[in-house]
PDB file of C-alpha atoms in Angstrom:
ATOM      1  CA  GLU O   2      76.916  92.778  50.086  1.00 76.00           C
ATOM      2  CA  PRO O   3      77.314  88.931  50.182  1.00 81.00           C
ATOM      3  CA  GLU O   4      75.641  87.270  53.130  1.00 92.00           C
ATOM      4  CA  VAL O   5      75.114  83.859  54.852  1.00 96.00           C
ATOM      5  CA  THR O   6      71.555  82.559  54.192  1.00 96.00           C
ATOM      6  CA  GLN O   7      69.806  79.851  56.218  1.00 97.00           C
ATOM      7  CA  THR O   8      66.636  77.859  55.620  1.00 96.00           C
ATOM      8  CA  PRO O   9      64.112  77.297  57.074  1.00 97.00           C
ATOM      9  CA  SER O  10      63.800  80.383  59.504  1.00 96.00           C
ATOM     10  CA  HIS O  11      61.617  78.320  61.747  1.00 97.00           C
ATOM     11  CA  GLN O  12      61.418  74.549  62.178  1.00 97.00           C
ATOM     12  CA  VAL O  13      58.956  72.810  64.596  1.00 97.00           C
ATOM     13  CA  THR O  14      59.456  69.148  65.145  1.00 97.00           C
ATOM     14  CA  GLN O  15      58.452  66.300  67.465  1.00 97.00           C
ATOM     15  CA  MET O  16      60.837  64.826  69.846  1.00 97.00           C
ATOM     16  CA  GLY O  17      62.829  61.906  68.241  1.00 97.00           C
ATOM     17  CA  GLN O  18      62.477  63.220  64.822  1.00 97.00           C
ATOM     18  CA  GLU O  19      65.204  64.027  62.496  1.00 97.00           C
ATOM     19  CA  VAL O  20      65.845  67.587  61.236  1.00 98.00           C
ATOM     20  CA  ILE O  21      68.158  69.210  58.803  1.00 97.00           C
ATOM     21  CA  LEU O  22      69.075  72.750  58.919  1.00 98.00           C
ATOM     22  CA  ARG O  23      70.413  74.250  55.761  1.00 97.00           C
ATOM     23  CA  CYS O  24      72.896  77.139  55.207  1.00 97.00           C
ATOM     24  CA  VAL O  25      74.467  78.776  52.190  1.00 97.00           C
ATOM     25  CA  PRO O  26      77.877  80.374  53.316  1.00 96.00           C
ATOM     26  CA  ILE O  27      79.391  83.357  51.559  1.00 94.00           C
ATOM     27  CA  SER O  28      80.664  82.171  48.206  1.00 91.00           C
ATOM     28  CA  ASN O  29      84.451  82.732  48.515  1.00 88.00           C
ATOM     29  CA  HIS O  30      84.448  81.566  52.106  1.00 91.00           C
ATOM     30  CA  LEU O  31      86.319  78.312  53.055  1.00 90.00           C
ATOM     31  CA  TYR O  32      85.534  77.836  56.651  1.00 92.00           C
ATOM     32  CA  PHE O  33      82.104  76.991  58.125  1.00 94.00           C
ATOM     33  CA  TYR O  34      80.609  76.865  61.431  1.00 95.00           C
ATOM     34  CA  TRP O  35      77.494  76.029  63.370  1.00 97.00           C
ATOM     35  CA  TYR O  36      76.553  77.752  66.575  1.00 97.00           C
ATOM     36  CA  ARG O  37      73.529  77.619  68.797  1.00 97.00           C
ATOM     37  CA  GLN O  38      71.847  79.854  71.174  1.00 95.00           C
ATOM     38  CA  ILE O  39      69.254  78.681  73.740  1.00 95.00           C
ATOM     39  CA  LEU O  40      66.742  81.427  74.572  1.00 92.00           C
ATOM     40  CA  GLY O  41      68.103  83.840  76.926  1.00 90.00           C
ATOM     41  CA  GLN O  42      71.588  82.251  76.981  1.00 93.00           C
ATOM     42  CA  LYS O  43      74.975  82.836  75.325  1.00 94.00           C
ATOM     43  CA  VAL O  44      75.975  81.762  71.699  1.00 95.00           C
ATOM     44  CA  GLU O  45      77.748  78.408  71.832  1.00 96.00           C
ATOM     45  CA  PHE O  46      80.080  76.908  69.360  1.00 95.00           C
ATOM     46  CA  LEU O  47      79.040  73.352  67.905  1.00 97.00           C
ATOM     47  CA  VAL O  48      81.326  72.611  65.037  1.00 95.00           C
ATOM     48  CA  SER O  49      83.762  73.927  62.511  1.00 93.00           C
ATOM     49  CA  PHE O  50      84.265  72.433  59.008  1.00 93.00           C
ATOM     50  CA  TYR O  51      87.040  73.007  56.427  1.00 90.00           C
ATOM     51  CA  ASN O  52      88.051  71.156  53.353  1.00 89.00           C
ATOM     52  CA  ASN O  53      85.150  68.672  53.604  1.00 90.00           C
ATOM     53  CA  GLU O  54      85.923  67.641  57.120  1.00 92.00           C
ATOM     54  CA  ILE O  55      85.265  68.620  60.767  1.00 93.00           C
ATOM     55  CA  SER O  56      87.970  70.673  62.127  1.00 90.00           C
ATOM     56  CA  GLU O  57      86.817  71.167  65.642  1.00 91.00           C
ATOM     57  CA  LYS O  58      83.812  70.223  67.649  1.00 93.00           C
ATOM     58  CA  SER O  59      82.491  70.995  70.943  1.00 93.00           C
ATOM     59  CA  GLU O  60      81.080  68.683  73.846  1.00 93.00           C
ATOM     60  CA  ILE O  61      77.536  69.663  72.630  1.00 94.00           C
ATOM     61  CA  PHE O  62      78.138  68.047  69.203  1.00 96.00           C
ATOM     62  CA  ASP O  63      77.635  64.500  70.190  1.00 94.00           C
ATOM     63  CA  ASP O  64      76.736  61.489  67.964  1.00 94.00           C
ATOM     64  CA  GLN O  65      73.290  62.851  67.299  1.00 96.00           C
ATOM     65  CA  PHE O  66      74.698  65.827  65.308  1.00 97.00           C
ATOM     66  CA  SER O  67      76.466  65.603  61.867  1.00 97.00           C
ATOM     67  CA  VAL O  68      77.452  68.189  59.205  1.00 97.00           C
ATOM     68  CA  GLU O  69      77.787  67.758  55.489  1.00 95.00           C
ATOM     69  CA  ARG O  70      78.630  69.964  52.554  1.00 92.00           C
ATOM     70  CA  PRO O  71      76.575  68.099  49.859  1.00 88.00           C
ATOM     71  CA  ASP O  72      77.424  70.276  47.055  1.00 88.00           C
ATOM     72  CA  GLY O  73      79.423  73.459  46.258  1.00 80.00           C
ATOM     73  CA  SER O  74      77.139  75.789  47.922  1.00 88.00           C
ATOM     74  CA  ASN O  75      75.255  74.190  50.846  1.00 94.00           C
ATOM     75  CA  PHE O  76      76.310  73.407  54.281  1.00 96.00           C
ATOM     76  CA  THR O  77      73.846  71.312  56.586  1.00 97.00           C
ATOM     77  CA  LEU O  78      73.464  70.414  60.234  1.00 98.00           C
ATOM     78  CA  LYS O  79      71.482  67.171  60.805  1.00 98.00           C
ATOM     79  CA  ILE O  80      70.109  66.308  64.312  1.00 97.00           C
ATOM     80  CA  ARG O  81      69.301  62.584  64.029  1.00 96.00           C
ATOM     81  CA  SER O  82      66.788  62.252  67.038  1.00 95.00           C
ATOM     82  CA  THR O  83      65.804  65.536  68.424  1.00 97.00           C
ATOM     83  CA  LYS O  84      65.473  66.139  72.203  1.00 96.00           C
ATOM     84  CA  LEU O  85      63.523  68.859  74.009  1.00 97.00           C
ATOM     85  CA  GLU O  86      66.826  70.497  74.973  1.00 96.00           C
ATOM     86  CA  ASP O  87      67.865  70.914  71.261  1.00 97.00           C
ATOM     87  CA  SER O  88      65.251  73.728  71.095  1.00 98.00           C
ATOM     88  CA  ALA O  89      67.350  76.862  70.255  1.00 97.00           C
ATOM     89  CA  MET O  90      68.390  79.234  67.585  1.00 96.00           C
ATOM     90  CA  TYR O  91      70.964  77.637  65.331  1.00 98.00           C
ATOM     91  CA  PHE O  92      73.308  79.922  63.441  1.00 97.00           C
ATOM     92  CA  CYS O  93      75.565  79.081  60.618  1.00 97.00           C
ATOM     93  CA  ALA O  94      78.599  81.231  60.028  1.00 96.00           C
ATOM     94  CA  SER O  95      81.538  81.335  57.544  1.00 94.00           C
ATOM     95  CA  SER O  96      84.838  82.999  57.143  1.00 91.00           C
ATOM     96  CA  GLU O  97      87.206  83.507  54.363  1.00 88.00           C
ATOM     97  CA  SER O  98      90.317  82.254  55.855  1.00 79.00           C
ATOM     98  CA  LEU O  99      92.119  81.951  59.277  1.00 70.00           C
ATOM     99  CA  ALA O 100      94.541  84.779  58.415  1.00 69.00           C
ATOM    100  CA  PRO O 101      94.219  88.090  60.222  1.00 61.00           C
ATOM    101  CA  SER O 102      91.636  90.554  58.745  1.00 61.00           C
ATOM    102  CA  THR O 103      90.089  87.713  56.832  1.00 67.00           C
ATOM    103  CA  ASP O 104      89.162  85.325  59.663  1.00 83.00           C
ATOM    104  CA  THR O 105      86.004  87.197  60.826  1.00 89.00           C
ATOM    105  CA  GLN O 106      83.133  84.920  61.090  1.00 92.00           C
ATOM    106  CA  TYR O 107      79.800  86.221  59.561  1.00 94.00           C
ATOM    107  CA  PHE O 108      76.635  84.920  60.863  1.00 96.00           C
ATOM    108  CA  GLY O 109      73.478  83.929  59.076  1.00 96.00           C
ATOM    109  CA  PRO O 110      69.989  84.901  60.204  1.00 95.00           C
ATOM    110  CA  GLY O 111      69.466  81.544  62.146  1.00 96.00           C
ATOM    111  CA  THR O 112      66.985  78.847  62.297  1.00 97.00           C
ATOM    112  CA  ARG O 113      64.759  78.793  65.238  1.00 97.00           C
ATOM    113  CA  LEU O 114      64.328  75.048  66.050  1.00 98.00           C
ATOM    114  CA  THR O 115      61.429  74.138  68.458  1.00 98.00           C
ATOM    115  CA  VAL O 116      61.158  70.477  69.614  1.00 97.00           C
ATOM    116  CA  LEU O 117      57.807  69.438  71.002  1.00 96.00           C
TER     117      LEU O 117
ATOM    118  CA  GLY R  15      89.227  76.732  79.584  1.00 64.00           C
ATOM    119  CA  GLN R  16      87.956  80.154  78.804  1.00 75.00           C
ATOM    120  CA  ASN R  17      85.940  82.691  80.991  1.00 89.00           C
ATOM    121  CA  ILE R  18      84.571  85.873  79.532  1.00 95.00           C
ATOM    122  CA  ASP R  19      82.874  88.562  81.522  1.00 96.00           C
ATOM    123  CA  GLN R  20      80.805  91.571  80.559  1.00 97.00           C
ATOM    124  CA  PRO R  21      78.100  93.458  82.436  1.00 97.00           C
ATOM    125  CA  THR R  22      74.599  92.042  81.963  1.00 96.00           C
ATOM    126  CA  GLU R  23      72.801  95.361  81.307  1.00 97.00           C
ATOM    127  CA  MET R  24      73.636  98.929  80.681  1.00 98.00           C
ATOM    128  CA  THR R  25      71.396 102.011  80.027  1.00 97.00           C
ATOM    129  CA  ALA R  26      72.570 105.254  78.255  1.00 97.00           C
ATOM    130  CA  THR R  27      71.112 108.376  76.807  1.00 97.00           C
ATOM    131  CA  GLU R  28      70.625 109.024  73.059  1.00 97.00           C
ATOM    132  CA  GLY R  29      73.582 111.219  71.824  1.00 97.00           C
ATOM    133  CA  ALA R  30      75.866 110.089  74.794  1.00 97.00           C
ATOM    134  CA  ILE R  31      78.933 107.765  74.746  1.00 97.00           C
ATOM    135  CA  VAL R  32      78.894 104.383  76.388  1.00 98.00           C
ATOM    136  CA  GLN R  33      81.751 102.015  77.141  1.00 98.00           C
ATOM    137  CA  ILE R  34      81.116  98.267  77.480  1.00 98.00           C
ATOM    138  CA  ASN R  35      83.879  96.281  79.084  1.00 98.00           C
ATOM    139  CA  CYS R  36      84.968  92.736  78.621  1.00 98.00           C
ATOM    140  CA  THR R  37      87.426  90.756  80.598  1.00 97.00           C
ATOM    141  CA  TYR R  38      88.654  87.431  79.571  1.00 96.00           C
ATOM    142  CA  GLN R  39      90.786  84.536  80.828  1.00 92.00           C
ATOM    143  CA  THR R  40      91.996  82.137  78.218  1.00 84.00           C
ATOM    144  CA  SER R  41      94.781  79.461  77.756  1.00 81.00           C
ATOM    145  CA  GLY R  42      95.743  81.199  74.484  1.00 81.00           C
ATOM    146  CA  PHE R  43      94.532  84.165  72.546  1.00 85.00           C
ATOM    147  CA  ASN R  44      94.165  84.859  68.923  1.00 85.00           C
ATOM    148  CA  GLY R  45      91.749  87.706  68.622  1.00 90.00           C
ATOM    149  CA  LEU R  46      88.806  89.348  70.205  1.00 94.00           C
ATOM    150  CA  PHE R  47      85.549  90.161  68.397  1.00 95.00           C
ATOM    151  CA  TRP R  48      82.637  92.449  69.108  1.00 97.00           C
ATOM    152  CA  TYR R  49      79.296  91.686  67.664  1.00 97.00           C
ATOM    153  CA  GLN R  50      75.992  93.376  67.978  1.00 97.00           C
ATOM    154  CA  GLN R  51      72.753  91.257  68.404  1.00 95.00           C
ATOM    155  CA  HIS R  52      69.269  92.537  68.221  1.00 95.00           C
ATOM    156  CA  ALA R  53      66.603  90.524  69.842  1.00 90.00           C
ATOM    157  CA  GLY R  54      65.849  87.468  67.728  1.00 87.00           C
ATOM    158  CA  GLU R  55      68.419  88.231  65.152  1.00 90.00           C
ATOM    159  CA  ALA R  56      71.913  86.982  64.181  1.00 91.00           C
ATOM    160  CA  PRO R  57      75.168  88.468  65.658  1.00 93.00           C
ATOM    161  CA  THR R  58      76.433  91.183  63.346  1.00 95.00           C
ATOM    162  CA  PHE R  59      80.326  91.801  63.270  1.00 94.00           C
ATOM    163  CA  LEU R  60      81.328  95.125  64.677  1.00 95.00           C
ATOM    164  CA  SER R  61      85.146  95.060  65.327  1.00 93.00           C
ATOM    165  CA  TYR R  62      88.111  92.895  65.802  1.00 91.00           C
ATOM    166  CA  ASN R  63      91.342  93.413  67.700  1.00 93.00           C
ATOM    167  CA  VAL R  64      94.266  90.997  67.821  1.00 90.00           C
ATOM    168  CA  LEU R  65      97.088  93.473  68.812  1.00 92.00           C
ATOM    169  CA  ASP R  66      96.854  95.967  71.825  1.00 96.00           C
ATOM    170  CA  GLY R  67      95.473  99.380  71.076  1.00 96.00           C
ATOM    171  CA  LEU R  68      92.443 101.125  69.805  1.00 96.00           C
ATOM    172  CA  GLU R  69      90.641 100.249  66.588  1.00 93.00           C
ATOM    173  CA  GLU R  70      88.199 102.889  65.270  1.00 93.00           C
ATOM    174  CA  LYS R  71      85.323 102.281  62.880  1.00 89.00           C
ATOM    175  CA  GLY R  72      82.971 105.296  62.644  1.00 93.00           C
ATOM    176  CA  ARG R  73      80.856 105.554  65.733  1.00 96.00           C
ATOM    177  CA  PHE R  74      82.371 102.477  67.140  1.00 96.00           C
ATOM    178  CA  SER R  75      85.805 101.892  68.684  1.00 96.00           C
ATOM    179  CA  SER R  76      87.181  98.804  70.362  1.00 97.00           C
ATOM    180  CA  PHE R  77      90.320  98.630  72.576  1.00 98.00           C
ATOM    181  CA  LEU R  78      92.399  95.602  73.668  1.00 97.00           C
ATOM    182  CA  SER R  79      95.014  94.977  76.372  1.00 97.00           C
ATOM    183  CA  ARG R  80      96.326  91.450  76.082  1.00 94.00           C
ATOM    184  CA  SER R  81      98.409  91.744  79.211  1.00 94.00           C
ATOM    185  CA  LYS R  82      95.297  92.729  81.159  1.00 95.00           C
ATOM    186  CA  GLY R  83      92.946  90.383  79.466  1.00 95.00           C
ATOM    187  CA  TYR R  84      90.693  93.357  78.830  1.00 96.00           C
ATOM    188  CA  SER R  85      88.757  94.991  75.978  1.00 98.00           C
ATOM    189  CA  TYR R  86      86.000  97.577  75.698  1.00 98.00           C
ATOM    190  CA  LEU R  87      83.694  98.751  72.974  1.00 98.00           C
ATOM    191  CA  LEU R  88      82.909 102.298  72.799  1.00 98.00           C
ATOM    192  CA  LEU R  89      79.864 103.671  71.153  1.00 97.00           C
ATOM    193  CA  LYS R  90      79.659 107.362  70.482  1.00 97.00           C
ATOM    194  CA  GLU R  91      76.653 109.573  69.439  1.00 97.00           C
ATOM    195  CA  LEU R  92      74.288 106.857  70.702  1.00 98.00           C
ATOM    196  CA  GLN R  93      71.100 106.342  68.588  1.00 97.00           C
ATOM    197  CA  MET R  94      67.972 104.577  69.516  1.00 97.00           C
ATOM    198  CA  LYS R  95      68.752 101.819  66.989  1.00 96.00           C
ATOM    199  CA  ASP R  96      71.883 101.015  69.030  1.00 97.00           C
ATOM    200  CA  SER R  97      69.646  99.338  71.551  1.00 98.00           C
ATOM    201  CA  ALA R  98      70.832  95.747  71.389  1.00 97.00           C
ATOM    202  CA  SER R  99      72.933  93.239  72.967  1.00 97.00           C
ATOM    203  CA  TYR R 100      76.795  93.542  72.512  1.00 98.00           C
ATOM    204  CA  LEU R 101      78.700  90.267  72.482  1.00 97.00           C
ATOM    205  CA  CYS R 102      82.385  89.909  73.286  1.00 97.00           C
ATOM    206  CA  ALA R 103      84.016  86.765  71.875  1.00 96.00           C
ATOM    207  CA  VAL R 104      87.391  85.415  72.007  1.00 94.00           C
ATOM    208  CA  ARG R 105      89.296  83.164  69.681  1.00 89.00           C
ATOM    209  CA  ARG R 106      91.912  80.879  71.031  1.00 81.00           C
ATOM    210  CA  SER R 107      95.181  80.270  69.570  1.00 74.00           C
ATOM    211  CA  GLY R 108      96.442  76.840  68.413  1.00 70.00           C
ATOM    212  CA  ALA R 109      96.352  74.649  65.440  1.00 65.00           C
ATOM    213  CA  GLY R 110      92.972  73.556  64.400  1.00 66.00           C
ATOM    214  CA  SER R 111      91.311  76.028  66.880  1.00 71.00           C
ATOM    215  CA  TYR R 112      88.624  78.105  65.020  1.00 79.00           C
ATOM    216  CA  GLN R 113      85.881  78.436  67.325  1.00 87.00           C
ATOM    217  CA  LEU R 114      84.696  81.744  69.133  1.00 91.00           C
ATOM    218  CA  THR R 115      83.879  81.691  72.757  1.00 93.00           C
ATOM    219  CA  PHE R 116      81.238  84.089  73.544  1.00 95.00           C
ATOM    220  CA  GLY R 117      80.400  86.145  76.594  1.00 95.00           C
ATOM    221  CA  LYS R 118      76.848  86.305  77.834  1.00 95.00           C
ATOM    222  CA  GLY R 119      76.360  89.685  76.170  1.00 96.00           C
ATOM    223  CA  THR R 120      75.581  93.104  77.522  1.00 97.00           C
ATOM    224  CA  LYS R 121      72.099  94.346  76.810  1.00 97.00           C
ATOM    225  CA  LEU R 122      72.158  98.099  76.111  1.00 98.00           C
ATOM    226  CA  SER R 123      69.142 100.254  76.309  1.00 97.00           C
ATOM    227  CA  VAL R 124      69.299 103.674  74.708  1.00 97.00           C
ATOM    228  CA  ILE R 125      66.755 106.118  76.214  1.00 96.00           C
ATOM    229  CA  PRO R 126      65.680 109.437  74.810  1.00 95.00           C
TER     230      PRO R 126
END
């Protein structure tokens, strides 16, 4: 069964450093998402991406964040200058379309980011 | 804005049936999703309702009443592996709106 993959599974970084989290969405999916989950808290939407541009973003997704689809398979989230409060699990998700029955978002296994 | 409420924790016995409720308030509605999340893992899709009524999928069923802003997830023949958090998530209607808004999740413990 096709699945979303993410690398790395764990990333430890120093405050102020840049990190890039990588995702490979399901191959026939057209809509891509990033969510984050701070330990013990709920899953929060960051950004959605379609047709090589951002469709929607939350208040969390400020100028320190950016997304890119550098090639036909990868989808990346970059945090330019990490802060302690960026420590969280970051989930990538993808969906086939927005039509009923094909708009389910499937999540990758996540990248645990720890900022020291 | 959106507000999604679900119980924080529930405990049920192996082999039993458990119902996890979710109430929501949203300015627009375009579907309610249930996900299962084991500790430290990704949310896994369980079910989806966009119209009123019951959707059945093996041991799992989900019900939606849009007029009441209410859904429940029903788990039958509980197994120990069903111990996990169950997340209710709502998608808003409107052009360009794709995001899911999640509740805090209900942590279900299945005991022998």
